[in-house]
Coordinates of C-alpha atoms in Angstrom, one line a residue:
X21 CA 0.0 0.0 0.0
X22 CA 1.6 3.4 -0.9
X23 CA 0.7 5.1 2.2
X24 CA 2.2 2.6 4.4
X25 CA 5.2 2.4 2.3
X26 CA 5.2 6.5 3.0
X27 CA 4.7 5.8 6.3
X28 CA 7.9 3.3 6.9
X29 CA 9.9 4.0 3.8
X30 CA 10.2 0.1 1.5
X31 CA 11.4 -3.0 2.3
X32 CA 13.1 -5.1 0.7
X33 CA 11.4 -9.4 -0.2
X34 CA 12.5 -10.6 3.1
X35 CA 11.6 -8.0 5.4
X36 CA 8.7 -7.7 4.1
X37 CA 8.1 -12.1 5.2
X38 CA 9.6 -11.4 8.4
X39 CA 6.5 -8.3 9.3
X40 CA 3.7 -10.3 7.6
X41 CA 4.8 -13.4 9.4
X42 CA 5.5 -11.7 12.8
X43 CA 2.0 -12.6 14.2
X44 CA 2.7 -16.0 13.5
X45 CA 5.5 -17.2 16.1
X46 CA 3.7 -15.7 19.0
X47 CA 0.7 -16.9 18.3
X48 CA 2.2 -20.2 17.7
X49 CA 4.2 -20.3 21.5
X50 CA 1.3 -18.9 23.3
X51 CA -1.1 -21.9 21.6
X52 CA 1.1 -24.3 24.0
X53 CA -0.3 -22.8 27.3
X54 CA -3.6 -22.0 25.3
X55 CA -5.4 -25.0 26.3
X56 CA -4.6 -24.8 29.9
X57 CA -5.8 -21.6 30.2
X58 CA -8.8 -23.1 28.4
X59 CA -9.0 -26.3 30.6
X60 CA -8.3 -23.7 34.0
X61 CA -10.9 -20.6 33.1
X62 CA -12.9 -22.3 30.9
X63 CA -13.7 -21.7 27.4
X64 CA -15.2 -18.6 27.0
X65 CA -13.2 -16.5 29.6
X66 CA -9.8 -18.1 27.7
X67 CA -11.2 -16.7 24.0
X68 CA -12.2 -13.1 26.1
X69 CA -8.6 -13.0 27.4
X70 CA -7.7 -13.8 23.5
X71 CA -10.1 -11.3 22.1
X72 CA -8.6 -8.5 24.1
X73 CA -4.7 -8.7 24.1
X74 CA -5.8 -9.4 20.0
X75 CA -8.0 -5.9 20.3
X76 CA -4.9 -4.1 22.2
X77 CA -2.1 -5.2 19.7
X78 CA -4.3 -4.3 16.5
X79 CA -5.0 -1.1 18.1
X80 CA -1.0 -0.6 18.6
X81 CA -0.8 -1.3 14.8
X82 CA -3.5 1.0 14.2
X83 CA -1.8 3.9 16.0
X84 CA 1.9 3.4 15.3
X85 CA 4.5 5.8 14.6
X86 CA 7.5 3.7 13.7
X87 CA 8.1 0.1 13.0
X88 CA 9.7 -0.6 16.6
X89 CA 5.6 0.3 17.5
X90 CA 4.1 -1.7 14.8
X91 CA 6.0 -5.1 15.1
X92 CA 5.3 -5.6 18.8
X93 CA 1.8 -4.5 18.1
X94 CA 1.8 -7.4 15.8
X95 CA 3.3 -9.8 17.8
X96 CA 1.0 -8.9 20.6
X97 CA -2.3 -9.5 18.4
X98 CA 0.4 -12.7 17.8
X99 CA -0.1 -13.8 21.2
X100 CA -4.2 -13.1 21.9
X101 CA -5.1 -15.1 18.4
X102 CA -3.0 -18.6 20.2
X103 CA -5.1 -17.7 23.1
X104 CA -8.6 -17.7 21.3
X105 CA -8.7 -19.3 17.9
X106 CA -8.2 -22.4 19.1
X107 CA -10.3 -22.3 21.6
X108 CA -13.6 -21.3 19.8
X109 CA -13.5 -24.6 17.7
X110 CA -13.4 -26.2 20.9
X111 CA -16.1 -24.6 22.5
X112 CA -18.3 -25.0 19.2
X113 CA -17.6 -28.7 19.4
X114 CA -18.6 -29.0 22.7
X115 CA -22.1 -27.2 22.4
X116 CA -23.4 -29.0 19.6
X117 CA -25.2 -32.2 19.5
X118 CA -23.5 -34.6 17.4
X119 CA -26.0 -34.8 13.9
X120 CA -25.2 -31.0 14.1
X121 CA -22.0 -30.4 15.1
X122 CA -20.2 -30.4 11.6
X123 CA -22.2 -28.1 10.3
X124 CA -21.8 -25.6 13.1
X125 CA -17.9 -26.0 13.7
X126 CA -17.6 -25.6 10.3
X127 CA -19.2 -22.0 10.1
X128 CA -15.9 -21.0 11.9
X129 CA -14.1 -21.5 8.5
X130 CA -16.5 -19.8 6.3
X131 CA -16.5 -16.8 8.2
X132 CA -12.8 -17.3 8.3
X133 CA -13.5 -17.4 4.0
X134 CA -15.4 -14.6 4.2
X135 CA -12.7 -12.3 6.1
X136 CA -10.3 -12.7 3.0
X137 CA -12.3 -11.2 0.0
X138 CA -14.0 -8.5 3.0
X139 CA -10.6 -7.6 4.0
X140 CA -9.1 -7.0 0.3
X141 CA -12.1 -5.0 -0.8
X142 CA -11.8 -2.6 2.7
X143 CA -7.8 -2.3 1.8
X144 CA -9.1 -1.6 -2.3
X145 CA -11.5 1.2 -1.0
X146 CA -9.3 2.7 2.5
X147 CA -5.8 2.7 -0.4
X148 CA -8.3 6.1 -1.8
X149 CA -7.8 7.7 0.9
X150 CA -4.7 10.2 0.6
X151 CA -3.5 10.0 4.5
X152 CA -2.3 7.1 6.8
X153 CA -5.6 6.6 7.5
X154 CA -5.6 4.5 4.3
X155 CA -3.3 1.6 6.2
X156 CA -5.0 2.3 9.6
X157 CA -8.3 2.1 9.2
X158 CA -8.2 -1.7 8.4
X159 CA -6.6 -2.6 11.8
X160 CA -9.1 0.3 13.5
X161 CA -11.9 -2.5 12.2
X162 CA -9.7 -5.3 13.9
X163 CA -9.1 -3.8 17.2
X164 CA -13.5 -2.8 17.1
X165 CA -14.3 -6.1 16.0
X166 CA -11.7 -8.0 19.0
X167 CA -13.0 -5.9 21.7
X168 CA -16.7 -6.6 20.4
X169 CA -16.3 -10.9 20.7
X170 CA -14.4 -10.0 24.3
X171 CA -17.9 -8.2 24.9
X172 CA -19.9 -10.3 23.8
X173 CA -18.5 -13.3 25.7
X174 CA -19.6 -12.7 29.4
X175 CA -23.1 -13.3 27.9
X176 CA -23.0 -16.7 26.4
X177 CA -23.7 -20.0 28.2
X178 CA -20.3 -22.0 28.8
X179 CA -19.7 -25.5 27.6
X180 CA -22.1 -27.6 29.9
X181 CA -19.0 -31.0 29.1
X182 CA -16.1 -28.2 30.5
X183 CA -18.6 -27.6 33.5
X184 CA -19.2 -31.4 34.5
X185 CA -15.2 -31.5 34.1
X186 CA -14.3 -29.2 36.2
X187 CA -17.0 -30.4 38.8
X188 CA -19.6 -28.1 38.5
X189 CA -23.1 -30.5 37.3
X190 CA -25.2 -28.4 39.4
X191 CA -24.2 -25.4 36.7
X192 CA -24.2 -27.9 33.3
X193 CA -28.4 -28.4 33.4
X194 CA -29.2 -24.3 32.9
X195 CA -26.3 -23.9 30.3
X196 CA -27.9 -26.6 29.1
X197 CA -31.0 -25.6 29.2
X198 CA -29.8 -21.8 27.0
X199 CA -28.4 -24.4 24.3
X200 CA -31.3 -26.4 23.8
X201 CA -29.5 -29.6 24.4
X202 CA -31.2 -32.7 25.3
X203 CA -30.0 -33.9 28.8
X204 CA -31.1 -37.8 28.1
X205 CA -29.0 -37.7 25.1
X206 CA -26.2 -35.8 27.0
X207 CA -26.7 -38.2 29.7
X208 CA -26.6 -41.4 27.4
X209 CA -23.3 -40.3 25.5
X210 CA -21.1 -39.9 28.8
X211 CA -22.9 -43.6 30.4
X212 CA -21.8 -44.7 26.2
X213 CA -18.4 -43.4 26.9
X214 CA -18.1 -45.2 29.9
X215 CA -16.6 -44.1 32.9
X216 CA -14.4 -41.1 32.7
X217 CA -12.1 -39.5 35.4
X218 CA -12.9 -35.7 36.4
X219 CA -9.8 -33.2 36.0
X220 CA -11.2 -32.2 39.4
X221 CA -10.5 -36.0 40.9
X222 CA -6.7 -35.0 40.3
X223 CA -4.3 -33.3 42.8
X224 CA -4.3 -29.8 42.6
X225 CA -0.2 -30.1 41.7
X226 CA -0.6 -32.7 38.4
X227 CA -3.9 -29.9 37.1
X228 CA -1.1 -26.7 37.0
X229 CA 2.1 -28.9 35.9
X230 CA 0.9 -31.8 34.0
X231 CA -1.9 -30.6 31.3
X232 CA 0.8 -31.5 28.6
X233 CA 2.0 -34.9 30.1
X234 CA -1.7 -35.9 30.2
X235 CA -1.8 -35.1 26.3
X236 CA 0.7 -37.5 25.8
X237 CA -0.4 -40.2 27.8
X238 CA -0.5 -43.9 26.3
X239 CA -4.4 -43.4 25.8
X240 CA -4.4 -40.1 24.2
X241 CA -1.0 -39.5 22.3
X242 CA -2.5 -41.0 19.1
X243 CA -5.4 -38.8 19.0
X244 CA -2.7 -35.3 19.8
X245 CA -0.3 -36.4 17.1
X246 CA -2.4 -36.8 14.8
X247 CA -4.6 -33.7 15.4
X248 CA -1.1 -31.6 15.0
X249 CA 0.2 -33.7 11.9
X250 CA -2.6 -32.2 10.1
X251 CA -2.9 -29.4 11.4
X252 CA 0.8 -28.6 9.9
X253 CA 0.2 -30.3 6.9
X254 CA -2.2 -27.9 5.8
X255 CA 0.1 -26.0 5.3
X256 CA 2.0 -27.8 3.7
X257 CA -0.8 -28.5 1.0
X258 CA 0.7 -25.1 -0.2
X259 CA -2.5 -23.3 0.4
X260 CA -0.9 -20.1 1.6
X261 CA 1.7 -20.2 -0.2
X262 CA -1.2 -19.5 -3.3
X263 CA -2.7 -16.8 -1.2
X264 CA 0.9 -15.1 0.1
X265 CA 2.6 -15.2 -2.7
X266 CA -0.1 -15.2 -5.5
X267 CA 0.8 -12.6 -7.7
X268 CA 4.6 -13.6 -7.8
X269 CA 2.9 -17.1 -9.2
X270 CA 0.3 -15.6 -11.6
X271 CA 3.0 -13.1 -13.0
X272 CA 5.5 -17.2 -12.9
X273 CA 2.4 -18.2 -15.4
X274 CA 2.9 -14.9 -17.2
X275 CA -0.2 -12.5 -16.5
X276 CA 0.6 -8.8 -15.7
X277 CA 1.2 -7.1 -12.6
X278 CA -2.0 -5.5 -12.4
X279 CA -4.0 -8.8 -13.5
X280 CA -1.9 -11.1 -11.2
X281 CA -2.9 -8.4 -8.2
X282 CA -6.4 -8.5 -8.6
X283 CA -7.1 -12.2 -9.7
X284 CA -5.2 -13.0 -6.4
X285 CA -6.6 -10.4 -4.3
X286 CA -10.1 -10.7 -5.5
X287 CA -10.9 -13.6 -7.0
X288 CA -9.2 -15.9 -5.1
X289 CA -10.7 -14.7 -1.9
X290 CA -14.5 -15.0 -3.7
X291 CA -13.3 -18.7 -5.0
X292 CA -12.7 -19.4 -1.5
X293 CA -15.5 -18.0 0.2
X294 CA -18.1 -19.4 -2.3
X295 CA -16.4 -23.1 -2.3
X296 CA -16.9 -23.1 1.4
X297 CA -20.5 -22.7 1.7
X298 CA -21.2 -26.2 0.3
X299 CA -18.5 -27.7 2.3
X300 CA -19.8 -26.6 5.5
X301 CA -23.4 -27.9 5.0
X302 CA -22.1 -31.2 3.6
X303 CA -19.2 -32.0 5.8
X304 CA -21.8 -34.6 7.7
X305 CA -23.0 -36.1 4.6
X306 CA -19.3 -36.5 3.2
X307 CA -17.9 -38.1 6.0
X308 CA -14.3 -36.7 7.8
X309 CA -11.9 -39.6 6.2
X310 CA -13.4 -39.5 2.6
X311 CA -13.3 -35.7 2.4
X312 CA -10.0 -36.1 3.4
X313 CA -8.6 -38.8 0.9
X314 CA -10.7 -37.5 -2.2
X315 CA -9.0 -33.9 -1.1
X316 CA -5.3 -35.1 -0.9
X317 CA -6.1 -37.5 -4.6
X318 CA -7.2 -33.8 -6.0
X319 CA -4.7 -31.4 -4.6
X320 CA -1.7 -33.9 -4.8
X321 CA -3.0 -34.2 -8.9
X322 CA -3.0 -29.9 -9.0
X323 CA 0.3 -29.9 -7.8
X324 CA 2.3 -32.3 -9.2
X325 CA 0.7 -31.1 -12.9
X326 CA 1.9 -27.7 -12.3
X327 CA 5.7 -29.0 -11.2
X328 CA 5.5 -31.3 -14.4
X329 CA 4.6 -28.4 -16.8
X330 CA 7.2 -25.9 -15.3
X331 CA 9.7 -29.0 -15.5
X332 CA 9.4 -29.7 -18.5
X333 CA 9.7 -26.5 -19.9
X334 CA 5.9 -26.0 -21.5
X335 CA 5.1 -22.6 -19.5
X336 CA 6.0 -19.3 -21.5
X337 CA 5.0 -16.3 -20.2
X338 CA 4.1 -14.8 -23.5
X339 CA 2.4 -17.2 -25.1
X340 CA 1.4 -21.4 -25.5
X341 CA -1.7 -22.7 -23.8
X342 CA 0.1 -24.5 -20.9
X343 CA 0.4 -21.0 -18.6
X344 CA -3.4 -21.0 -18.9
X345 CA -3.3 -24.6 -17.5
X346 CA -1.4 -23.9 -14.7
X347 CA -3.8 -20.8 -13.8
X348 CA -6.9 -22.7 -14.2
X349 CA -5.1 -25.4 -12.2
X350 CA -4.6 -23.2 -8.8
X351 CA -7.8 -22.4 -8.8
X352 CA -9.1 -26.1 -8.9
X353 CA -6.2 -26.7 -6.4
X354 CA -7.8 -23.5 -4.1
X355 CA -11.4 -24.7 -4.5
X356 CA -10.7 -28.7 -3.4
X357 CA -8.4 -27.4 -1.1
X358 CA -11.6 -25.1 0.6
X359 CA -14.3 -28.3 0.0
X360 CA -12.2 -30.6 2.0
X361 CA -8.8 -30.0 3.5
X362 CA -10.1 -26.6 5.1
X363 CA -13.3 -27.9 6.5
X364 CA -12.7 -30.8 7.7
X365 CA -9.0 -31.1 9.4
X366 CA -10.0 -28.1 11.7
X367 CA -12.9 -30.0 12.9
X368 CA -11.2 -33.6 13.3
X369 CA -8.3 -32.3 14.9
X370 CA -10.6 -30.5 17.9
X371 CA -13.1 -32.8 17.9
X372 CA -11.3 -36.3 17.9
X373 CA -9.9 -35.8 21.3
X374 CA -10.7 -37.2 24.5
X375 CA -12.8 -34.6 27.1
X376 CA -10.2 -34.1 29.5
X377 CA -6.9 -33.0 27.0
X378 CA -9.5 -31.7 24.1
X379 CA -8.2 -27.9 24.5
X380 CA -4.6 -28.3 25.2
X381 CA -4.7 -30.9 22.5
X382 CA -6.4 -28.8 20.0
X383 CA -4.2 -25.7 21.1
X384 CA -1.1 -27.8 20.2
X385 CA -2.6 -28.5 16.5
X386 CA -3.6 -24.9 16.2
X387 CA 0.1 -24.5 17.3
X388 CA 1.4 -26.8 14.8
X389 CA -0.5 -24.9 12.1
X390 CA 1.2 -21.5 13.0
X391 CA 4.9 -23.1 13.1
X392 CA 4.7 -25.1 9.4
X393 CA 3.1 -21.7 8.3
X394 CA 5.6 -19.9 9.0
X395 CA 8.5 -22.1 7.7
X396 CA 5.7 -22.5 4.5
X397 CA 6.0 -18.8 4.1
X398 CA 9.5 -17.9 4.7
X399 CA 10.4 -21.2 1.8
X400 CA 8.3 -20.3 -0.7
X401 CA 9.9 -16.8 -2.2
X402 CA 13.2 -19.0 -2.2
X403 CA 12.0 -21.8 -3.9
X404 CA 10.2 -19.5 -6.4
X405 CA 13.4 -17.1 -7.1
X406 CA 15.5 -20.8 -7.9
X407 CA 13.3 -23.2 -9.3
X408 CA 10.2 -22.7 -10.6
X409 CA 9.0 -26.2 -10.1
X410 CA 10.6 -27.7 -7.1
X411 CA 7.8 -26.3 -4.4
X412 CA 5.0 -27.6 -6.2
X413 CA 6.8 -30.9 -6.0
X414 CA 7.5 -30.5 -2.0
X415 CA 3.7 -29.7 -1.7
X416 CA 2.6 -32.6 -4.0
X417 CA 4.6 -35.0 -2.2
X418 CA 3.7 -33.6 1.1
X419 CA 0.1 -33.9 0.0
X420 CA 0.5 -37.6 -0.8
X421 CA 2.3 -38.5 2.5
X422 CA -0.4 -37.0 4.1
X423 CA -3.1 -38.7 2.1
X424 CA -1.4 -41.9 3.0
X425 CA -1.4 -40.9 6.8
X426 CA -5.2 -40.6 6.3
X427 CA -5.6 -43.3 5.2
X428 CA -3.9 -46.2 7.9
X429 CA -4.4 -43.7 10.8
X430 CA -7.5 -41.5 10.4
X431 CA -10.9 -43.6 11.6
X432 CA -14.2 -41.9 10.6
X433 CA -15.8 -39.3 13.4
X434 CA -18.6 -38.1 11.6
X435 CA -22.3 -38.6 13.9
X436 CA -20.7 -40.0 17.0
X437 CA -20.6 -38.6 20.2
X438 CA -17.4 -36.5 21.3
X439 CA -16.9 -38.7 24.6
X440 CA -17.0 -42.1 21.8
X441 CA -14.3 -40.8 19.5
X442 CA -11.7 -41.8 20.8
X443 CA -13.7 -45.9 20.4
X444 CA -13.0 -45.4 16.8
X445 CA -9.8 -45.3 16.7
X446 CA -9.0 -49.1 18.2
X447 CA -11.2 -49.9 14.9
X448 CA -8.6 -47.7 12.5
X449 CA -6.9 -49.6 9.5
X450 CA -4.0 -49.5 11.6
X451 CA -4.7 -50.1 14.5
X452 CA -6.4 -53.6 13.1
X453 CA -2.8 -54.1 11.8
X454 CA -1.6 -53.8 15.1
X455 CA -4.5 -55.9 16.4
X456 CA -3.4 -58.7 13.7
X457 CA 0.4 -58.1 14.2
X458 CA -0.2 -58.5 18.1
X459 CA -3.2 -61.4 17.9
X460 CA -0.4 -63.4 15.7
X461 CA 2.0 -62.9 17.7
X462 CA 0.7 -63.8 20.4
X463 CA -0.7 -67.0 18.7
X464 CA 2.8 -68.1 18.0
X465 CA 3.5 -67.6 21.8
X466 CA 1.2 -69.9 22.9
X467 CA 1.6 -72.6 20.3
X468 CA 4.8 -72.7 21.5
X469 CA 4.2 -73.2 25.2
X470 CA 1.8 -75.7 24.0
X471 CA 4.5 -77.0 21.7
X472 CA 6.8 -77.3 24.4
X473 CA 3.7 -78.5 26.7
X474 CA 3.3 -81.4 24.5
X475 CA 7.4 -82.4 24.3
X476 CA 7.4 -82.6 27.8
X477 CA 5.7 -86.1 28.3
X478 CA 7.3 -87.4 25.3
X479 CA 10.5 -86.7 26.3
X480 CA 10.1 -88.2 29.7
X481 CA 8.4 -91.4 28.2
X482 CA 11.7 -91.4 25.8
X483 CA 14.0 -91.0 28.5
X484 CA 11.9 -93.7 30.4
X485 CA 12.2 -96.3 27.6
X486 CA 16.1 -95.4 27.3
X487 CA 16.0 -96.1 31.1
X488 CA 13.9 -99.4 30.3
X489 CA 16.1 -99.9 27.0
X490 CA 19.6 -99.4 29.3
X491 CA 18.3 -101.6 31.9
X492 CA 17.4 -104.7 29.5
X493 CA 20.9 -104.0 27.9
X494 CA 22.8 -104.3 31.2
X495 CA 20.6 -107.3 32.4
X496 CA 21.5 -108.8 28.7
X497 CA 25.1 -108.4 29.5
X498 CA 25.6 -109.3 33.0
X499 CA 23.9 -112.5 31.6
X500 CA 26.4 -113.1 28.9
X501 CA 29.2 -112.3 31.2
X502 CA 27.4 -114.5 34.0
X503 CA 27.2 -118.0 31.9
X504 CA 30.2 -118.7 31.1
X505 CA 31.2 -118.6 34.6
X506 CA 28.7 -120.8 35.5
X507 CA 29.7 -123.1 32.5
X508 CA 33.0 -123.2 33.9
X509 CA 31.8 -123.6 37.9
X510 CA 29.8 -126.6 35.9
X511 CA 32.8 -128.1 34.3
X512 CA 35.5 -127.6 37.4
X513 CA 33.1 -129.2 39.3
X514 CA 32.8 -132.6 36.7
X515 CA 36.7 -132.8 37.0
X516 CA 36.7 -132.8 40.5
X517 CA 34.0 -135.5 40.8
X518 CA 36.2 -137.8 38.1
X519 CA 39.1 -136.9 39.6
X520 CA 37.8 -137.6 43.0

């Protein structure tokens, strides 16, 4: 924007990165203690706390004078988006019945959709504006609209499965009661999940120092890695790598500066929004796992295509139909990547965990996300200014790994109850692998021990009849040894008698 740039003076590539990407790290740190804020406060007072430092550090940016003033006011809004994002999936999932709940979750997404083509068209009409006012104003709206959901949050019900966690049932039934949630169907999930141990049954030392250690533990670790190993490969997918660094990969295909800023700008953001609204109203129709596979078949296919083409050399910037290919190819890439990927990881990652680790888990996903996209967009000017094919290679290989992640470790979630979940995953493609791996093996155990079970008697009958056998042999022999003694006893005592 020029009145920013006359505001701060220009930057050069990778300055530029290190200010755009400034929000990320500290929002990415302050996701690890996220969740235990969560877990300790509870849900909503953890997004307020969020909402506000967010509100105070958009209002620094909003008012700075110098970039020592903007950059920690960016770090700051840094640290209050690890506090709430996170956390208002979580709360979502919890609030919602289970037919509903993808639906629901999912509106966090669009809206998320919706704040990209908003943004861009505020920026296009405050750049008119000849004062600084034209780079301000757009964080004004962010600090307003921060401080409006910290508001706003004192008045909503909390998260009746947060309340019977901490302790509190007398206090679930009228937060309840605002949701319009059924308590026999609350009350059958928890007796379907079985019994469950209350944070609140802990000692007060293992609920301050150990919400981390209990993420990891032998009966939740697989549902935590998994949720943060998509989580970062999302980013990996490449998808903000389009959105960052767009126009530098339209103007790659050959369009105009002007063209490249506004199909990227505009379009893209519309393409987003408008592939999201299905997405959300289908994502419990579609299933978790199959919108996952069918997404990392299509985007894996969009990347690899575009590598290929800039590989082999068919991409001119002036002319030949292949540029065209690999234009209408990121958008087909950017609208699978908003019907399934987008949707549905978010979702799985929160909702997939057990009650009692579900916000430090899902706060060390959201975590995860920040971290790969920040090493996604510090790698992706490189890769572009030395090769123009090799990152859509590392994305479409990515994507593929992932896919095949999906598919051995991913069991499907959608329509079952959040306290079940975690059922689902003992009947995952792997884990019947393990099952089989483990039901063999311990198979050949015990047709062993039987094996040796059954040698047992035989060898003691052998070594009986070699006993027997030994004994008929030395018999045999003291016999043979013992007549011809008495032959000649018989025959000394025939000379006598003649003799005699």
């Amino acid at each position: 924007m020029p009145a920013f740039a006359e505001s701060f003076g220009t930057f050069s590539p990778t300055i530029h990165g290190l200010i755009v990407s400034s929000i990320l790290l500290p929002a990415a740190f302050t996701s690890f203690f996220a969740g235990h804020l969560a877990d300790k406060v509870g849900r909503l007072k953890a997004i307020m706390t969020g909402a506000a430092i967010f509100g105070v550090g958009a209002a620094l940016e909003a008012g700075a004078v110098s970039l020592g003033m903007f950059i920690p006011g960016r770090a700051l809004a840094g640290v209050g988006e690890g506090f709430f994002l996170s956390t208002v999936v979580v709360y979502i999932c919890e609030i919602c019945p289970p037919e509903r709940r993808g639906p629901v979750a999912s509106l966090v997404q669009l809206l998320t959709t919706l704040g990209i083509p908003t943004g861009y068209f505020i920026c296009y009409g405050s750049v008119r504006i000849q004062s600084s006012y034209a780079w301000r104003l757009p964080f004004m709206l962010q600090a307003v609209l921060a401080v409006a959901l910290a508001c706003t949050c004192p008045f909503l019900p909390s998260s009746p499965r947060w309340l019977i966690d901490r302790g509190h049932p007398s206090q679930a039934g009228p937060a309840m009661d605002r949701l319009q949630l059924s308590l026999k169907q609350f009350q059958e999930e928890l007796e379907s999940a079985g019994p469950t141990r209350s944070v609140m049954d802990e000692p007060e030392s293992q609920q301050s120092i150990k919400p981390l250690l209990r993420v990891f533990a032998q009966e939740n670790r697989k549902q935590a890695f998994l949720g943060m190993f998509l989580m970062g490969a999302m980013q990996f997918s490449g998808i903000d790598a389009v959105l960052y660094y767009a126009p530098t990969v339209f103007q790659q295909a050959g369009l105009s500066s002007t063209e490249s800023s506004f199909l990227a700008s505009g379009i893209t953001g519309i393409v987003i929004f408008v592939s999201t609204v299905p997405a959300c109203f289908l994502s419990d129709k579609w299933g978790r796992r199959t919108s996952s596979l069918w997404g990392a078949a299509t985007l894996a296919f969009c990347m690899i295509l575009i590598g290929s083409l800039y590989a082999s050399g068919s991409v001119h910037g002036n002319r030949g139909a292949a540029r065209w290919v690999v234009i209408v190819t990121i958008y087909l890439f950017t609208i699978s990547y908003s019907v399934t990927w987008s949707v549905g990881f978010k979702l799985y990652a929160s909702e997939i965990q057990p009650p009692q680790t579900r916000a430090t888990a899902s706060s060390l996903a959201q975590s995860a996300n920040w971290v790969c996209n920040f090493i996604v967009a510090l790698i992706t000017p490189i890769f572009l200014a030395y090769s123009s094919f090799g990152v859509y290679y590392l994305f479409g290989f990515s994507i593929v790994f992932t896919g095949l992640v999906c598919l051995v470790y991913m069991p499907e979630s959608r329509g079952k109850s959040l306290q079940t979940i975690h059922r689902e995953f003992d009947q995952s493609l792997h884990a019947k692998i393990i099952g089989a791996v483990r039901r063999r093996r311990t198979q050949c155990t015990e047709e062993k021990k039987e094996k040796k079970k059954n040698e047992a008697p035989t060898k003691r009958l052998e070594s009986s009849d070699s006993e027997v056998s030994k004994s008929s042999c030395e018999e045999k022999e003291k016999k043979t040894s013992e007549a011809p003694s008495k032959r000649l006893e018989s025959s000394d005592s025939e000379v006598s008698g003649v003799v005699e």
